[in-house]
Amino acid sequence: MKDPDWPIGYARLILDEVDSTNAEGLRRAADLAGPTWIHAARQVAGRGRRGRAWSDPVGNFAASLVLRPEGAPGEVALRSFVAALALHDALSAVAPAADLALKWPNDVLLAGGKLAGILLEGTSHGARMDHLVIGIGVNLVEAPLRGEGAVAPVSLRGETGVVIASEALLAHLAAAYARREATFATEGFEPIRAAWMARAARLGQEVTARTMQGETRGIFETVDEAGQLVLATPGGRHVIPAADVFFDREAL
């Protein structure tokens, strides 16, 4: 029986357990006929950015969207903002009073704590990307112990009292993603960027961007048309393509 609320053109694969939904997406990508959500009731070896482990207690949300995108890799990577907006939409729908914000480059915050993370991975040949996998993890019922991340984790249940099954959140997320993807496909990145900025955490405040080469401290000014972080510093504007962003402790 078809779900009338499930977006047209998107398939879904529901699994009991998997090592990582992103890893499963990469394994299956070549055999999928179109955009496909892969959801697991339990993920035992989830991972985050830069190879960090992603703890996934039972009852939390783990899913990945597998796409066959068109465009240059830089343009394809902008779907991290599409996914973040869609996740914000979905969480706002199930918890309307939640204090949600988006943290560059790929986190969703709840009351200042990390509620969710997004990880993009893909396969490519030369300059052409064959498949993109967008992995999303949400702390629905339990916040894992704090690891190396810049912000302490929180859970939706712990902060708001809202309880929702992971498959129910998937339905909200899939519909929200389809809407935001349609905007990206027809109107480009600018409306996505503007909507993301309207939900950005610490805009206009001082933050620290840390890379493998060092760190830059400055005022979070904007995100540019390429999705890069722009900081205003005493030495001028710094444009940062990739980094971990840290907030001032006293401002938390």
PDB file of C-alpha atoms in Angstrom:
ATOM      1  CA  MET A   1       0.000   0.000   0.000  1.00  0.00           C
ATOM      2  CA  LYS A   2       1.398   3.360  -1.009  1.00  0.00           C
ATOM      3  CA  ASP A   3       1.898   6.168   1.467  1.00  0.00           C
ATOM      4  CA  PRO A   4       0.078   9.230   0.058  1.00  0.00           C
ATOM      5  CA  ASP A   5       2.453  11.560   1.912  1.00  0.00           C
ATOM      6  CA  TRP A   6       5.631   9.971   0.586  1.00  0.00           C
ATOM      7  CA  PRO A   7       7.207  12.154  -2.154  1.00  0.00           C
ATOM      8  CA  ILE A   8       6.813  10.990  -5.731  1.00  0.00           C
ATOM      9  CA  GLY A   9      10.060   9.864  -7.352  1.00  0.00           C
ATOM     10  CA  TYR A  10      11.783   8.817  -4.121  1.00  0.00           C
ATOM     11  CA  ALA A  11      12.141   5.175  -3.088  1.00  0.00           C
ATOM     12  CA  ARG A  12      12.856   3.882   0.404  1.00  0.00           C
ATOM     13  CA  LEU A  13      14.593   0.887   1.872  1.00  0.00           C
ATOM     14  CA  ILE A  14      13.913   0.032   5.522  1.00  0.00           C
ATOM     15  CA  LEU A  15      16.483  -2.142   7.295  1.00  0.00           C
ATOM     16  CA  ASP A  16      16.539  -3.626  10.789  1.00  0.00           C
ATOM     17  CA  GLU A  17      20.274  -3.159  11.300  1.00  0.00           C
ATOM     18  CA  VAL A  18      23.230  -1.938   9.300  1.00  0.00           C
ATOM     19  CA  ASP A  19      26.811  -0.914   9.967  1.00  0.00           C
ATOM     20  CA  SER A  20      26.284   2.549   8.515  1.00  0.00           C
ATOM     21  CA  THR A  21      23.449   3.824   6.334  1.00  0.00           C
ATOM     22  CA  ASN A  22      26.001   5.826   4.349  1.00  0.00           C
ATOM     23  CA  ALA A  23      28.152   2.754   3.813  1.00  0.00           C
ATOM     24  CA  GLU A  24      25.058   0.812   2.747  1.00  0.00           C
ATOM     25  CA  GLY A  25      24.126   3.620   0.370  1.00  0.00           C
ATOM     26  CA  LEU A  26      27.562   3.570  -1.232  1.00  0.00           C
ATOM     27  CA  ARG A  27      27.381  -0.223  -1.624  1.00  0.00           C
ATOM     28  CA  ARG A  28      23.956  -0.127  -3.254  1.00  0.00           C
ATOM     29  CA  ALA A  29      24.259   3.124  -5.221  1.00  0.00           C
ATOM     30  CA  ALA A  30      25.039   1.617  -8.619  1.00  0.00           C
ATOM     31  CA  ASP A  31      21.980  -0.659  -8.453  1.00  0.00           C
ATOM     32  CA  LEU A  32      19.409   1.954  -7.440  1.00  0.00           C
ATOM     33  CA  ALA A  33      17.050   3.212 -10.113  1.00  0.00           C
ATOM     34  CA  GLY A  34      16.565   6.668  -8.620  1.00  0.00           C
ATOM     35  CA  PRO A  35      16.734   8.736  -5.426  1.00  0.00           C
ATOM     36  CA  THR A  36      16.429   6.337  -2.502  1.00  0.00           C
ATOM     37  CA  TRP A  37      16.215   6.775   1.254  1.00  0.00           C
ATOM     38  CA  ILE A  38      17.897   4.043   3.293  1.00  0.00           C
ATOM     39  CA  HIS A  39      16.713   3.888   6.903  1.00  0.00           C
ATOM     40  CA  ALA A  40      17.969   1.594   9.654  1.00  0.00           C
ATOM     41  CA  ALA A  41      16.294   0.877  12.974  1.00  0.00           C
ATOM     42  CA  ARG A  42      19.785   0.310  14.345  1.00  0.00           C
ATOM     43  CA  GLN A  43      23.121   1.558  13.065  1.00  0.00           C
ATOM     44  CA  VAL A  44      26.130  -0.061  14.715  1.00  0.00           C
ATOM     45  CA  ALA A  45      29.077   1.708  13.062  1.00  0.00           C
ATOM     46  CA  GLY A  46      27.878   5.163  12.156  1.00  0.00           C
ATOM     47  CA  ARG A  47      30.413   7.816  11.269  1.00  0.00           C
ATOM     48  CA  GLY A  48      30.618  11.571  11.162  1.00  0.00           C
ATOM     49  CA  ARG A  49      32.868  14.131   9.509  1.00  0.00           C
ATOM     50  CA  ARG A  50      36.605  13.439   9.256  1.00  0.00           C
ATOM     51  CA  GLY A  51      36.099   9.776  10.142  1.00  0.00           C
ATOM     52  CA  ARG A  52      34.754  10.439  13.623  1.00  0.00           C
ATOM     53  CA  ALA A  53      32.499   7.791  15.138  1.00  0.00           C
ATOM     54  CA  TRP A  54      28.801   8.644  15.362  1.00  0.00           C
ATOM     55  CA  SER A  55      27.129   7.049  18.379  1.00  0.00           C
ATOM     56  CA  ASP A  56      23.631   5.824  17.591  1.00  0.00           C
ATOM     57  CA  PRO A  57      21.671   4.552  20.613  1.00  0.00           C
ATOM     58  CA  VAL A  58      18.546   2.487  19.894  1.00  0.00           C
ATOM     59  CA  GLY A  59      15.592   4.726  19.084  1.00  0.00           C
ATOM     60  CA  ASN A  60      17.629   7.482  17.491  1.00  0.00           C
ATOM     61  CA  PHE A  61      17.367   8.289  13.787  1.00  0.00           C
ATOM     62  CA  ALA A  62      19.764   7.070  11.103  1.00  0.00           C
ATOM     63  CA  ALA A  63      19.061   7.390   7.382  1.00  0.00           C
ATOM     64  CA  SER A  64      20.824   8.242   4.136  1.00  0.00           C
ATOM     65  CA  LEU A  65      19.579   9.585   0.831  1.00  0.00           C
ATOM     66  CA  VAL A  66      21.306   8.235  -2.275  1.00  0.00           C
ATOM     67  CA  LEU A  67      21.239  10.522  -5.309  1.00  0.00           C
ATOM     68  CA  ARG A  68      22.685  10.538  -8.805  1.00  0.00           C
ATOM     69  CA  PRO A  69      23.374  14.277  -9.059  1.00  0.00           C
ATOM     70  CA  GLU A  70      24.248  16.465 -12.000  1.00  0.00           C
ATOM     71  CA  GLY A  71      26.670  19.359 -11.893  1.00  0.00           C
ATOM     72  CA  ALA A  72      30.193  20.044 -10.690  1.00  0.00           C
ATOM     73  CA  PRO A  73      31.281  18.610  -7.333  1.00  0.00           C
ATOM     74  CA  GLY A  74      31.142  22.034  -5.675  1.00  0.00           C
ATOM     75  CA  GLU A  75      27.540  22.520  -6.741  1.00  0.00           C
ATOM     76  CA  VAL A  76      26.609  18.989  -5.718  1.00  0.00           C
ATOM     77  CA  ALA A  77      28.075  19.580  -2.246  1.00  0.00           C
ATOM     78  CA  LEU A  78      25.643  22.464  -1.690  1.00  0.00           C
ATOM     79  CA  ARG A  79      23.028  19.817  -0.982  1.00  0.00           C
ATOM     80  CA  SER A  80      24.355  19.770   2.570  1.00  0.00           C
ATOM     81  CA  PHE A  81      22.432  23.044   2.958  1.00  0.00           C
ATOM     82  CA  VAL A  82      19.386  21.556   1.226  1.00  0.00           C
ATOM     83  CA  ALA A  83      19.469  18.631   3.641  1.00  0.00           C
ATOM     84  CA  ALA A  84      19.977  20.862   6.691  1.00  0.00           C
ATOM     85  CA  LEU A  85      16.976  22.990   5.754  1.00  0.00           C
ATOM     86  CA  ALA A  86      14.835  19.929   5.118  1.00  0.00           C
ATOM     87  CA  LEU A  87      15.801  18.482   8.487  1.00  0.00           C
ATOM     88  CA  HIS A  88      14.987  21.780  10.188  1.00  0.00           C
ATOM     89  CA  ASP A  89      11.597  21.735   8.409  1.00  0.00           C
ATOM     90  CA  ALA A  90      10.878  18.173   9.508  1.00  0.00           C
ATOM     91  CA  LEU A  91      11.894  18.729  13.130  1.00  0.00           C
ATOM     92  CA  SER A  92       9.892  21.951  13.277  1.00  0.00           C
ATOM     93  CA  ALA A  93       6.852  20.026  12.078  1.00  0.00           C
ATOM     94  CA  VAL A  94       7.092  17.402  14.835  1.00  0.00           C
ATOM     95  CA  ALA A  95       8.258  19.791  17.576  1.00  0.00           C
ATOM     96  CA  PRO A  96       6.863  23.245  16.727  1.00  0.00           C
ATOM     97  CA  ALA A  97       8.082  24.867  19.947  1.00  0.00           C
ATOM     98  CA  ALA A  98      11.649  23.559  19.642  1.00  0.00           C
ATOM     99  CA  ASP A  99      14.455  26.138  19.678  1.00  0.00           C
ATOM    100  CA  LEU A 100      16.214  24.971  16.518  1.00  0.00           C
ATOM    101  CA  ALA A 101      19.131  26.528  14.645  1.00  0.00           C
ATOM    102  CA  LEU A 102      21.562  25.533  11.895  1.00  0.00           C
ATOM    103  CA  LYS A 103      25.303  25.430  12.601  1.00  0.00           C
ATOM    104  CA  TRP A 104      27.706  25.700   9.676  1.00  0.00           C
ATOM    105  CA  PRO A 105      28.549  23.489   7.961  1.00  0.00           C
ATOM    106  CA  ASN A 106      26.190  20.607   8.743  1.00  0.00           C
ATOM    107  CA  ASP A 107      24.667  20.435  12.227  1.00  0.00           C
ATOM    108  CA  VAL A 108      21.211  21.103  13.621  1.00  0.00           C
ATOM    109  CA  LEU A 109      21.157  22.591  17.120  1.00  0.00           C
ATOM    110  CA  LEU A 110      18.414  22.394  19.726  1.00  0.00           C
ATOM    111  CA  ALA A 111      18.575  24.864  22.617  1.00  0.00           C
ATOM    112  CA  GLY A 112      22.249  25.363  21.777  1.00  0.00           C
ATOM    113  CA  GLY A 113      23.159  21.655  21.835  1.00  0.00           C
ATOM    114  CA  LYS A 114      23.860  19.329  18.916  1.00  0.00           C
ATOM    115  CA  LEU A 115      20.712  17.465  17.960  1.00  0.00           C
ATOM    116  CA  ALA A 116      21.661  16.207  14.497  1.00  0.00           C
ATOM    117  CA  GLY A 117      24.514  15.895  12.054  1.00  0.00           C
ATOM    118  CA  ILE A 118      24.787  15.503   8.287  1.00  0.00           C
ATOM    119  CA  LEU A 119      27.543  13.740   6.353  1.00  0.00           C
ATOM    120  CA  LEU A 120      28.004  13.852   2.574  1.00  0.00           C
ATOM    121  CA  GLU A 121      29.951  11.136   0.785  1.00  0.00           C
ATOM    122  CA  GLY A 122      30.094  10.097  -2.839  1.00  0.00           C
ATOM    123  CA  THR A 123      31.651   8.207  -5.692  1.00  0.00           C
ATOM    124  CA  SER A 124      33.198   9.872  -8.715  1.00  0.00           C
ATOM    125  CA  HIS A 125      35.238   9.431 -11.865  1.00  0.00           C
ATOM    126  CA  GLY A 126      37.562  12.354 -12.422  1.00  0.00           C
ATOM    127  CA  ALA A 127      35.616  15.610 -12.159  1.00  0.00           C
ATOM    128  CA  ARG A 128      32.234  13.888 -12.473  1.00  0.00           C
ATOM    129  CA  MET A 129      30.366  12.702  -9.406  1.00  0.00           C
ATOM    130  CA  ASP A 130      28.451   9.477  -9.989  1.00  0.00           C
ATOM    131  CA  HIS A 131      26.564   9.222  -6.696  1.00  0.00           C
ATOM    132  CA  LEU A 132      26.006  11.359  -3.644  1.00  0.00           C
ATOM    133  CA  VAL A 133      25.007   9.895  -0.270  1.00  0.00           C
ATOM    134  CA  ILE A 134      23.592  12.276   2.334  1.00  0.00           C
ATOM    135  CA  GLY A 135      23.697  10.698   5.780  1.00  0.00           C
ATOM    136  CA  ILE A 136      21.575  12.130   8.592  1.00  0.00           C
ATOM    137  CA  GLY A 137      21.665  11.226  12.261  1.00  0.00           C
ATOM    138  CA  VAL A 138      19.276  12.668  14.856  1.00  0.00           C
ATOM    139  CA  ASN A 139      19.301  12.138  18.620  1.00  0.00           C
ATOM    140  CA  LEU A 140      15.603  11.439  18.998  1.00  0.00           C
ATOM    141  CA  VAL A 141      15.537   9.676  22.359  1.00  0.00           C
ATOM    142  CA  GLU A 142      19.058   9.748  23.763  1.00  0.00           C
ATOM    143  CA  ALA A 143      22.057  12.050  23.555  1.00  0.00           C
ATOM    144  CA  PRO A 144      25.318  10.098  23.336  1.00  0.00           C
ATOM    145  CA  LEU A 145      28.266  10.951  25.531  1.00  0.00           C
ATOM    146  CA  ARG A 146      30.135  13.997  24.345  1.00  0.00           C
ATOM    147  CA  GLY A 147      32.986  13.155  21.992  1.00  0.00           C
ATOM    148  CA  GLU A 148      35.284  15.422  19.991  1.00  0.00           C
ATOM    149  CA  GLY A 149      32.551  17.681  18.671  1.00  0.00           C
ATOM    150  CA  ALA A 150      32.425  21.417  19.309  1.00  0.00           C
ATOM    151  CA  VAL A 151      28.941  21.366  20.861  1.00  0.00           C
ATOM    152  CA  ALA A 152      27.538  19.081  23.550  1.00  0.00           C
ATOM    153  CA  PRO A 153      24.894  16.628  22.231  1.00  0.00           C
ATOM    154  CA  VAL A 154      21.226  16.798  23.248  1.00  0.00           C
ATOM    155  CA  SER A 155      18.148  14.732  22.387  1.00  0.00           C
ATOM    156  CA  LEU A 156      14.732  15.746  21.109  1.00  0.00           C
ATOM    157  CA  ARG A 157      12.972  13.870  23.905  1.00  0.00           C
ATOM    158  CA  GLY A 158      15.280  15.217  26.570  1.00  0.00           C
ATOM    159  CA  GLU A 159      14.904  18.860  25.569  1.00  0.00           C
ATOM    160  CA  THR A 160      11.276  18.985  24.425  1.00  0.00           C
ATOM    161  CA  GLY A 161       9.536  15.845  25.696  1.00  0.00           C
ATOM    162  CA  VAL A 162       8.521  15.039  22.117  1.00  0.00           C
ATOM    163  CA  VAL A 163       8.635  11.327  21.257  1.00  0.00           C
ATOM    164  CA  ILE A 164       8.502  10.269  17.607  1.00  0.00           C
ATOM    165  CA  ALA A 165       9.394   6.987  15.926  1.00  0.00           C
ATOM    166  CA  SER A 166      12.314   7.192  13.524  1.00  0.00           C
ATOM    167  CA  GLU A 167      10.250   5.972  10.552  1.00  0.00           C
ATOM    168  CA  ALA A 168       7.689   8.698  11.242  1.00  0.00           C
ATOM    169  CA  LEU A 169      10.441  11.317  11.168  1.00  0.00           C
ATOM    170  CA  LEU A 170      11.698   9.814   7.906  1.00  0.00           C
ATOM    171  CA  ALA A 171       8.318  10.514   6.272  1.00  0.00           C
ATOM    172  CA  HIS A 172       8.469  14.162   7.344  1.00  0.00           C
ATOM    173  CA  LEU A 173      12.092  14.467   6.260  1.00  0.00           C
ATOM    174  CA  ALA A 174      11.599  12.857   2.849  1.00  0.00           C
ATOM    175  CA  ALA A 175       8.711  15.196   2.037  1.00  0.00           C
ATOM    176  CA  ALA A 176      10.625  18.246   3.253  1.00  0.00           C
ATOM    177  CA  TYR A 177      13.743  17.269   1.318  1.00  0.00           C
ATOM    178  CA  ALA A 178      11.769  16.801  -1.899  1.00  0.00           C
ATOM    179  CA  ARG A 179      10.379  20.330  -1.558  1.00  0.00           C
ATOM    180  CA  ARG A 180      13.765  21.914  -0.861  1.00  0.00           C
ATOM    181  CA  GLU A 181      15.450  19.898  -3.633  1.00  0.00           C
ATOM    182  CA  ALA A 182      12.836  21.130  -6.105  1.00  0.00           C
ATOM    183  CA  THR A 183      13.680  24.709  -5.150  1.00  0.00           C
ATOM    184  CA  PHE A 184      17.407  24.044  -5.542  1.00  0.00           C
ATOM    185  CA  ALA A 185      16.888  22.407  -8.932  1.00  0.00           C
ATOM    186  CA  THR A 186      14.703  25.183 -10.347  1.00  0.00           C
ATOM    187  CA  GLU A 187      15.998  28.338  -8.622  1.00  0.00           C
ATOM    188  CA  GLY A 188      19.575  27.522  -7.694  1.00  0.00           C
ATOM    189  CA  PHE A 189      21.415  27.965  -4.421  1.00  0.00           C
ATOM    190  CA  GLU A 190      20.451  31.547  -3.545  1.00  0.00           C
ATOM    191  CA  PRO A 191      16.982  30.846  -2.055  1.00  0.00           C
ATOM    192  CA  ILE A 192      18.450  27.879  -0.179  1.00  0.00           C
ATOM    193  CA  ARG A 193      21.282  30.052   1.117  1.00  0.00           C
ATOM    194  CA  ALA A 194      18.871  32.796   2.190  1.00  0.00           C
ATOM    195  CA  ALA A 195      16.618  30.338   4.022  1.00  0.00           C
ATOM    196  CA  TRP A 196      19.616  28.701   5.693  1.00  0.00           C
ATOM    197  CA  MET A 197      20.959  32.088   6.812  1.00  0.00           C
ATOM    198  CA  ALA A 198      17.596  32.938   8.371  1.00  0.00           C
ATOM    199  CA  ARG A 199      18.059  29.916  10.657  1.00  0.00           C
ATOM    200  CA  ALA A 200      21.826  30.259  11.232  1.00  0.00           C
ATOM    201  CA  ALA A 201      23.275  29.924  14.733  1.00  0.00           C
ATOM    202  CA  ARG A 202      25.551  32.730  15.992  1.00  0.00           C
ATOM    203  CA  LEU A 203      25.194  34.964  12.949  1.00  0.00           C
ATOM    204  CA  GLY A 204      26.870  38.279  13.739  1.00  0.00           C
ATOM    205  CA  GLN A 205      28.716  36.804  16.713  1.00  0.00           C
ATOM    206  CA  GLU A 206      32.321  35.817  17.247  1.00  0.00           C
ATOM    207  CA  VAL A 207      33.207  32.201  16.498  1.00  0.00           C
ATOM    208  CA  THR A 208      36.352  30.173  15.920  1.00  0.00           C
ATOM    209  CA  ALA A 209      36.868  28.142  12.738  1.00  0.00           C
ATOM    210  CA  ARG A 210      39.414  25.374  13.214  1.00  0.00           C
ATOM    211  CA  THR A 211      41.115  23.519  10.356  1.00  0.00           C
ATOM    212  CA  MET A 212      44.055  21.116  10.146  1.00  0.00           C
ATOM    213  CA  GLN A 213      46.266  24.141   9.423  1.00  0.00           C
ATOM    214  CA  GLY A 214      45.166  26.316  12.329  1.00  0.00           C
ATOM    215  CA  GLU A 215      42.254  28.430  13.483  1.00  0.00           C
ATOM    216  CA  THR A 216      40.622  31.716  12.599  1.00  0.00           C
ATOM    217  CA  ARG A 217      38.597  33.770  15.035  1.00  0.00           C
ATOM    218  CA  GLY A 218      36.140  36.374  13.804  1.00  0.00           C
ATOM    219  CA  ILE A 219      32.580  37.574  13.440  1.00  0.00           C
ATOM    220  CA  PHE A 220      30.321  35.168  11.536  1.00  0.00           C
ATOM    221  CA  GLU A 221      29.353  37.491   8.698  1.00  0.00           C
ATOM    222  CA  THR A 222      27.693  35.229   6.140  1.00  0.00           C
ATOM    223  CA  VAL A 223      27.829  32.093   4.028  1.00  0.00           C
ATOM    224  CA  ASP A 224      28.787  32.928   0.452  1.00  0.00           C
ATOM    225  CA  GLU A 225      27.413  31.695  -2.866  1.00  0.00           C
ATOM    226  CA  ALA A 226      29.744  28.673  -2.738  1.00  0.00           C
ATOM    227  CA  GLY A 227      28.608  27.671   0.762  1.00  0.00           C
ATOM    228  CA  GLN A 228      31.821  28.895   2.388  1.00  0.00           C
ATOM    229  CA  LEU A 229      31.972  30.473   5.821  1.00  0.00           C
ATOM    230  CA  VAL A 230      32.883  34.169   5.822  1.00  0.00           C
ATOM    231  CA  LEU A 231      34.403  35.653   8.970  1.00  0.00           C
ATOM    232  CA  ALA A 232      35.193  39.324   9.579  1.00  0.00           C
ATOM    233  CA  THR A 233      38.501  39.617  11.456  1.00  0.00           C
ATOM    234  CA  PRO A 234      40.765  42.538  12.376  1.00  0.00           C
ATOM    235  CA  GLY A 235      42.945  41.523   9.433  1.00  0.00           C
ATOM    236  CA  GLY A 236      40.072  41.483   6.937  1.00  0.00           C
ATOM    237  CA  ARG A 237      37.466  39.040   5.684  1.00  0.00           C
ATOM    238  CA  HIS A 238      38.402  35.357   5.724  1.00  0.00           C
ATOM    239  CA  VAL A 239      36.612  32.878   3.456  1.00  0.00           C
ATOM    240  CA  ILE A 240      36.770  29.337   4.822  1.00  0.00           C
ATOM    241  CA  PRO A 241      35.691  26.363   2.668  1.00  0.00           C
ATOM    242  CA  ALA A 242      35.812  23.705   5.407  1.00  0.00           C
ATOM    243  CA  ALA A 243      36.330  23.793   9.173  1.00  0.00           C
ATOM    244  CA  ASP A 244      34.951  22.858  12.563  1.00  0.00           C
ATOM    245  CA  VAL A 245      33.257  25.872  14.152  1.00  0.00           C
ATOM    246  CA  PHE A 246      33.483  26.525  17.886  1.00  0.00           C
ATOM    247  CA  PHE A 247      31.405  28.967  19.902  1.00  0.00           C
ATOM    248  CA  ASP A 248      32.576  31.028  22.856  1.00  0.00           C
ATOM    249  CA  ARG A 249      31.911  29.190  26.099  1.00  0.00           C
ATOM    250  CA  GLU A 250      30.504  32.285  27.779  1.00  0.00           C
ATOM    251  CA  ALA A 251      27.967  32.746  24.979  1.00  0.00           C
ATOM    252  CA  LEU A 252      26.512  29.246  25.248  1.00  0.00           C
TER     253      LEU A 252
END
